[in-house]
Coordinates of C-alpha atoms in Angstrom, one line a residue:
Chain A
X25 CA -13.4 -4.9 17.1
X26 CA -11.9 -7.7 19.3
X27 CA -8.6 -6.9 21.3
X28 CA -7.0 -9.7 19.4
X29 CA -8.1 -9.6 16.0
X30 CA -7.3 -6.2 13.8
X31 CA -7.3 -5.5 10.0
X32 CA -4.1 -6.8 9.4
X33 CA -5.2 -10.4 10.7
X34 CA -8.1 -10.8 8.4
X35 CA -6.0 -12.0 5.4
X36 CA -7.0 -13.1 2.0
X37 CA -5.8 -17.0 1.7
X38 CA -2.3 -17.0 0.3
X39 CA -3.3 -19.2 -3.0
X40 CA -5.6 -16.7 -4.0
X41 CA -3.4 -13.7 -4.0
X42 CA -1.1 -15.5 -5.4
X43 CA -2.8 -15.9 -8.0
X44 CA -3.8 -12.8 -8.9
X45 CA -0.1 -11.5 -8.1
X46 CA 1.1 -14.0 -11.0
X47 CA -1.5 -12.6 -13.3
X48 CA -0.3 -8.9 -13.2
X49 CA 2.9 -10.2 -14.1
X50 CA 4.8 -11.1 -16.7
X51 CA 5.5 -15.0 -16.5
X52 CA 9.8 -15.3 -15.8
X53 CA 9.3 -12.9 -13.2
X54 CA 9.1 -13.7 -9.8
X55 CA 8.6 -11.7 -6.6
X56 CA 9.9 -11.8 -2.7
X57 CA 8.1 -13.7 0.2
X58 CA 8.3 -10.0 1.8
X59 CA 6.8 -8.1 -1.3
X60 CA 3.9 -10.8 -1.5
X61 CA 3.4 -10.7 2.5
X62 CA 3.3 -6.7 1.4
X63 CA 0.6 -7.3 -1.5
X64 CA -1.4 -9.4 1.4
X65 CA -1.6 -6.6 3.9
X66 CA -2.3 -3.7 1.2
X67 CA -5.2 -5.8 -0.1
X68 CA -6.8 -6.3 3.2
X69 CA -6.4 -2.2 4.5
X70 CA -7.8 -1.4 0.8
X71 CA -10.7 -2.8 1.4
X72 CA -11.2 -1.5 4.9
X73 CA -10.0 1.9 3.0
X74 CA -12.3 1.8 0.2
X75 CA -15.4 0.7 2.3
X76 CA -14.8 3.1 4.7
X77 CA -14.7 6.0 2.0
X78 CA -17.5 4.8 0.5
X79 CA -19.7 4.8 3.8
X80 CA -18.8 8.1 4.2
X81 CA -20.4 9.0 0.5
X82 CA -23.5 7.2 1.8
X83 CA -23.9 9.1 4.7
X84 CA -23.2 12.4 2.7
X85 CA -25.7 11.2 -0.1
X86 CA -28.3 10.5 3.2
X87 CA -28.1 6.6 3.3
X88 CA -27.3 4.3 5.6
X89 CA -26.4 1.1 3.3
X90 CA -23.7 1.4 0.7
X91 CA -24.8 1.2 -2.9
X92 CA -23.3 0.7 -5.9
X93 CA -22.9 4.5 -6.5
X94 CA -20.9 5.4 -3.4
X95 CA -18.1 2.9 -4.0
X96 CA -18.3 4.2 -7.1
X97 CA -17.8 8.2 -6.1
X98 CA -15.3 6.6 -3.4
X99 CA -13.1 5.7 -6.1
X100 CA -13.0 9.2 -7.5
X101 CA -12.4 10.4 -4.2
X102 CA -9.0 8.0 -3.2
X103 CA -7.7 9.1 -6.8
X104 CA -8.4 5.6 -8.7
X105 CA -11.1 6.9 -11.1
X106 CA -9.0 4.8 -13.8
X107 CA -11.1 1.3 -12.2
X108 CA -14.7 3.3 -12.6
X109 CA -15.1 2.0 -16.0
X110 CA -14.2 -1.6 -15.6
X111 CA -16.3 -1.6 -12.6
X112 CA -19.4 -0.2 -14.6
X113 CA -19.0 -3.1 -17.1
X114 CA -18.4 -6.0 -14.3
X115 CA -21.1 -4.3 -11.8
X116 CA -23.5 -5.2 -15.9
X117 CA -22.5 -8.8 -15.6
X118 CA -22.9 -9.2 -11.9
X119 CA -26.4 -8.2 -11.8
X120 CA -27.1 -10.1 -15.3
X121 CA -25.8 -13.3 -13.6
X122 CA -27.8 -12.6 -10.2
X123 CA -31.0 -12.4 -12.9
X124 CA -30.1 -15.7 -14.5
X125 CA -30.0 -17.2 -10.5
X126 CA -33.4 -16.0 -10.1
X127 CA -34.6 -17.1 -13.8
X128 CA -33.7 -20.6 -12.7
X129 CA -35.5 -20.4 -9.2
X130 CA -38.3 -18.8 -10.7
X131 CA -38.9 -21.2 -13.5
X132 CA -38.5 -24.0 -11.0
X133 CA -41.3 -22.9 -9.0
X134 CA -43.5 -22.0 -12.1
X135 CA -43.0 -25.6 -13.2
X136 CA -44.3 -26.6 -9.6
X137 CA -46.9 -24.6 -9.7
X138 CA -47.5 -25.8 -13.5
X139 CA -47.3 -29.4 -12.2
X140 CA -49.6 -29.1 -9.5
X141 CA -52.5 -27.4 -11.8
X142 CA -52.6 -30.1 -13.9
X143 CA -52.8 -32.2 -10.9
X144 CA -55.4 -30.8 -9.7
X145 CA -57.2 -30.8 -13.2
X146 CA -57.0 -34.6 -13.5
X147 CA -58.8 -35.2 -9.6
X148 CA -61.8 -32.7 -11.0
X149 CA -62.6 -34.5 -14.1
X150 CA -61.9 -38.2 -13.6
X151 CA -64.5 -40.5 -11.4
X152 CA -64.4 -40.6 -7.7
X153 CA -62.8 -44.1 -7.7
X154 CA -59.6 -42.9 -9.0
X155 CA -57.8 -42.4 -5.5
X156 CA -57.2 -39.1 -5.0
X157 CA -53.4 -37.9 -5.2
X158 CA -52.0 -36.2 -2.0
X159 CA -51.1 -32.5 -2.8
X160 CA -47.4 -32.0 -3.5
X161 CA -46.5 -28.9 -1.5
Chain B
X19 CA -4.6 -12.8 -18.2
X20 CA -4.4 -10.2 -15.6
X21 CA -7.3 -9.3 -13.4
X22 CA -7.8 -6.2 -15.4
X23 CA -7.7 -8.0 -18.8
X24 CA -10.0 -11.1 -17.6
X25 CA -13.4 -10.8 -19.6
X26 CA -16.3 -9.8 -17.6
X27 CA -17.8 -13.3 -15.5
X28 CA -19.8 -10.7 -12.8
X29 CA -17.7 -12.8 -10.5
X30 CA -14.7 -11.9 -8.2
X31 CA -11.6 -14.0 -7.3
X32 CA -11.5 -12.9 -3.7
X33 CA -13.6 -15.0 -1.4
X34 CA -16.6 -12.8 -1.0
X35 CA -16.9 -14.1 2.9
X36 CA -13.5 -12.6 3.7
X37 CA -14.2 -9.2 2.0
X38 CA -17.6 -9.0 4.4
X39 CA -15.7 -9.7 7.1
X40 CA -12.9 -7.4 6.9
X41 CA -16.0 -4.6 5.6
X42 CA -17.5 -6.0 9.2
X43 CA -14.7 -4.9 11.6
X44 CA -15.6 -1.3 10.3
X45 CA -18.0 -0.3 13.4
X46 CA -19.2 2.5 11.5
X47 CA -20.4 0.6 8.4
X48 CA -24.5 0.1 8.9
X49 CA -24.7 -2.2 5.9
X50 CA -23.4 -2.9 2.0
X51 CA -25.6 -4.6 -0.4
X52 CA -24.0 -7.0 -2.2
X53 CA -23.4 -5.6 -5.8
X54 CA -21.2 -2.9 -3.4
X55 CA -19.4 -6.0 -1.5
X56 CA -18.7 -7.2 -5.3
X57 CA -18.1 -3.7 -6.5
X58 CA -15.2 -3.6 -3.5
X59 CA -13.8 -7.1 -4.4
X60 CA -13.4 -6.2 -7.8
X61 CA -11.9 -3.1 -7.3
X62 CA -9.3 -4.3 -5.0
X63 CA -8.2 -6.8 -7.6
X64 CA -7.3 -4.4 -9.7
X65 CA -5.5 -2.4 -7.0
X66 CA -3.7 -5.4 -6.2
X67 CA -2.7 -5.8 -10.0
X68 CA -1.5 -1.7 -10.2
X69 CA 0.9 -2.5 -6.9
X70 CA 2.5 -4.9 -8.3
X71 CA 2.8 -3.5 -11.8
X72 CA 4.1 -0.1 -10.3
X73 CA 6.3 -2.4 -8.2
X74 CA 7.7 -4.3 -10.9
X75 CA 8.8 -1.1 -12.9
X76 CA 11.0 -0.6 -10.4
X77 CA 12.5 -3.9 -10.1
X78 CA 12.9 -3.0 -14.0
X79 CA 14.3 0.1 -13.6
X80 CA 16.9 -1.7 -11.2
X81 CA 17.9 -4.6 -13.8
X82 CA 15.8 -7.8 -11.5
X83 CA 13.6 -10.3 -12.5
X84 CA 12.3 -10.2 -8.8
X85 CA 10.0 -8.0 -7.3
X86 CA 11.3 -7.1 -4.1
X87 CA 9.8 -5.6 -1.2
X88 CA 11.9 -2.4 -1.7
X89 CA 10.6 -1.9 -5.3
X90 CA 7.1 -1.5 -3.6
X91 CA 7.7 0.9 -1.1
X92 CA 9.0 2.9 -3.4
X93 CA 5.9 2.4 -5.5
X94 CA 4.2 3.1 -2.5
X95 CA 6.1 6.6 -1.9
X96 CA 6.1 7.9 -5.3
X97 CA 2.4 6.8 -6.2
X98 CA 0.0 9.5 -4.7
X99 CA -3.4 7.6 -4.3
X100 CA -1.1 4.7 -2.0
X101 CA -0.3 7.1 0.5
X102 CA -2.9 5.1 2.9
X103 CA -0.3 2.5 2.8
X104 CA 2.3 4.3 3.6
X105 CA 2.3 3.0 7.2
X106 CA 1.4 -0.5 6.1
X107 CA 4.6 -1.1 3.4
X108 CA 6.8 1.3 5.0
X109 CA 10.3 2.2 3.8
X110 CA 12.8 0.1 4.7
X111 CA 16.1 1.6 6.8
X112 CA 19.9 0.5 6.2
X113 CA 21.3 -2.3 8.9
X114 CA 24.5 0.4 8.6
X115 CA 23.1 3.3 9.9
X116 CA 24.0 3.9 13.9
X117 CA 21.1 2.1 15.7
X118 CA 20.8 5.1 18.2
X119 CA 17.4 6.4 17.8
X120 CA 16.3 9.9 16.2
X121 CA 13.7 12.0 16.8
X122 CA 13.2 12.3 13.1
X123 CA 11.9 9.3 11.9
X124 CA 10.4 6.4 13.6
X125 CA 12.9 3.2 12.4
X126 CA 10.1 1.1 10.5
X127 CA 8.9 -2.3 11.5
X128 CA 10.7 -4.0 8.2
X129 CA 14.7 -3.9 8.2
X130 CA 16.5 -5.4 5.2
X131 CA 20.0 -5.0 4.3
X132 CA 20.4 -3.5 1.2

């Protein structure tokens, strides 16, 4: 860590929790430049809090790296079990969507490899004075 | 809708790139994969909306249509898994009080009048 930069300097950007503030509540209510520089600081030394509980599950469970499972237990362990099942559910879409990235990827370089087949295909069977196609890479 | 209520997208309205960074400052952490930096993001979102909802029932209780800084401290002192912010959204003292200092508690960083 530098001299001049702690935890409390690493803020999220204002219109975001701002955002998220306005969501938890309901809509005439409004809330004090002090309590939203409050909500600011809490979210930044929870996640410090959170990841540092949850490395020290990973180490107990024998692993360097922090999975899924030891933010999980960390949870448990800081007394906000209550978010363990929403996090199940969105921890299910995240990975779905991270398939569907690599779906598209994939099929992308199939349909390369598809392309370049048939290519390849047409320089065999027709005659020599059919110039010959450089090879796509 | 509130963070808690939004339907499942897999995605996270915290800026991944700042959660990393703040995960980074942790010497001690080796490494997080990233359904763990998502699994963080996510989970602070909803910490963020169970602050200010405990906050606001406070403001409630005290007849305001404004969350005020108080109302969260007391949140923060009456809600047992917030006690690591303690330090962080401190009670506040009164201006009133003699300004001569006590050995009891150290005066906190935030002073408002009441």
């Amino acid at each position: 860590m530098s001299d001049t930069t702690t935890i409390e300097d690493l803020d999220f950007p204002k219109a975001v929790l701002t955002r998220v503030i306005k969501s938890s509540l309901p809509e005439n209510i409004s809330i004090q430049k002090e309590a939203r520089h409050g909500v600011s600081k809490a979210a930044t030394v929870f996640v410090s809090y959170l990841a540092a509980t949850a490395n020290d599950c990973a180490r107990e469970s024998g692993h360097k790296t922090i999975m899924t499972n030891d933010v999980l237990k960390a949870l448990e362990a800081v007394g906000l079990a209550d978010f363990i099942d929403r996090l199940k559910t969105d921890l299910d879409a995240f990975v779905a969507r991270s398939k569907e990235k690599k779906k598209t990827t994939a099929t992308a370089d199939e349909e390369e490899e598809v392309e370049e087949e048939e290519e390849s295909a047409m320089d065999v069977d027709e005659s020599s004075d059919v110039a010959k196609r450089p090879r796509t890479e | 809708m509130a963070a808690s209520e939004a339907p499942t997208t897999g995605t996270s309205n915290l800026p991944a790139a700042r959660v990393r960074r703040i995960i980074k400052e942790d010497k001690d952490i080796f490494a997080c994969g990233p359904e763990s930096l998502f699994l963080i993001s996510r989970a602070t979102e909803y910490f963020i909306d169970s602050l200010v909802r405990e906050s606001y029932e406070f403001s409630r209780l005290d007849k305001r249509k404004t969350v005020q800084y108080k109302d969260m401290a007391k949140a923060v002192q009456s809600i047992e898994p917030y006690d690591f912010l303690a330090d962080i959204i401190p009670p506040t003292t009164s201006v009133r009080k003699p300004a001569a200092p006590t050995t009891e508690t150290p005066v906190p960083p935030v002073v408002t009048l009441d």
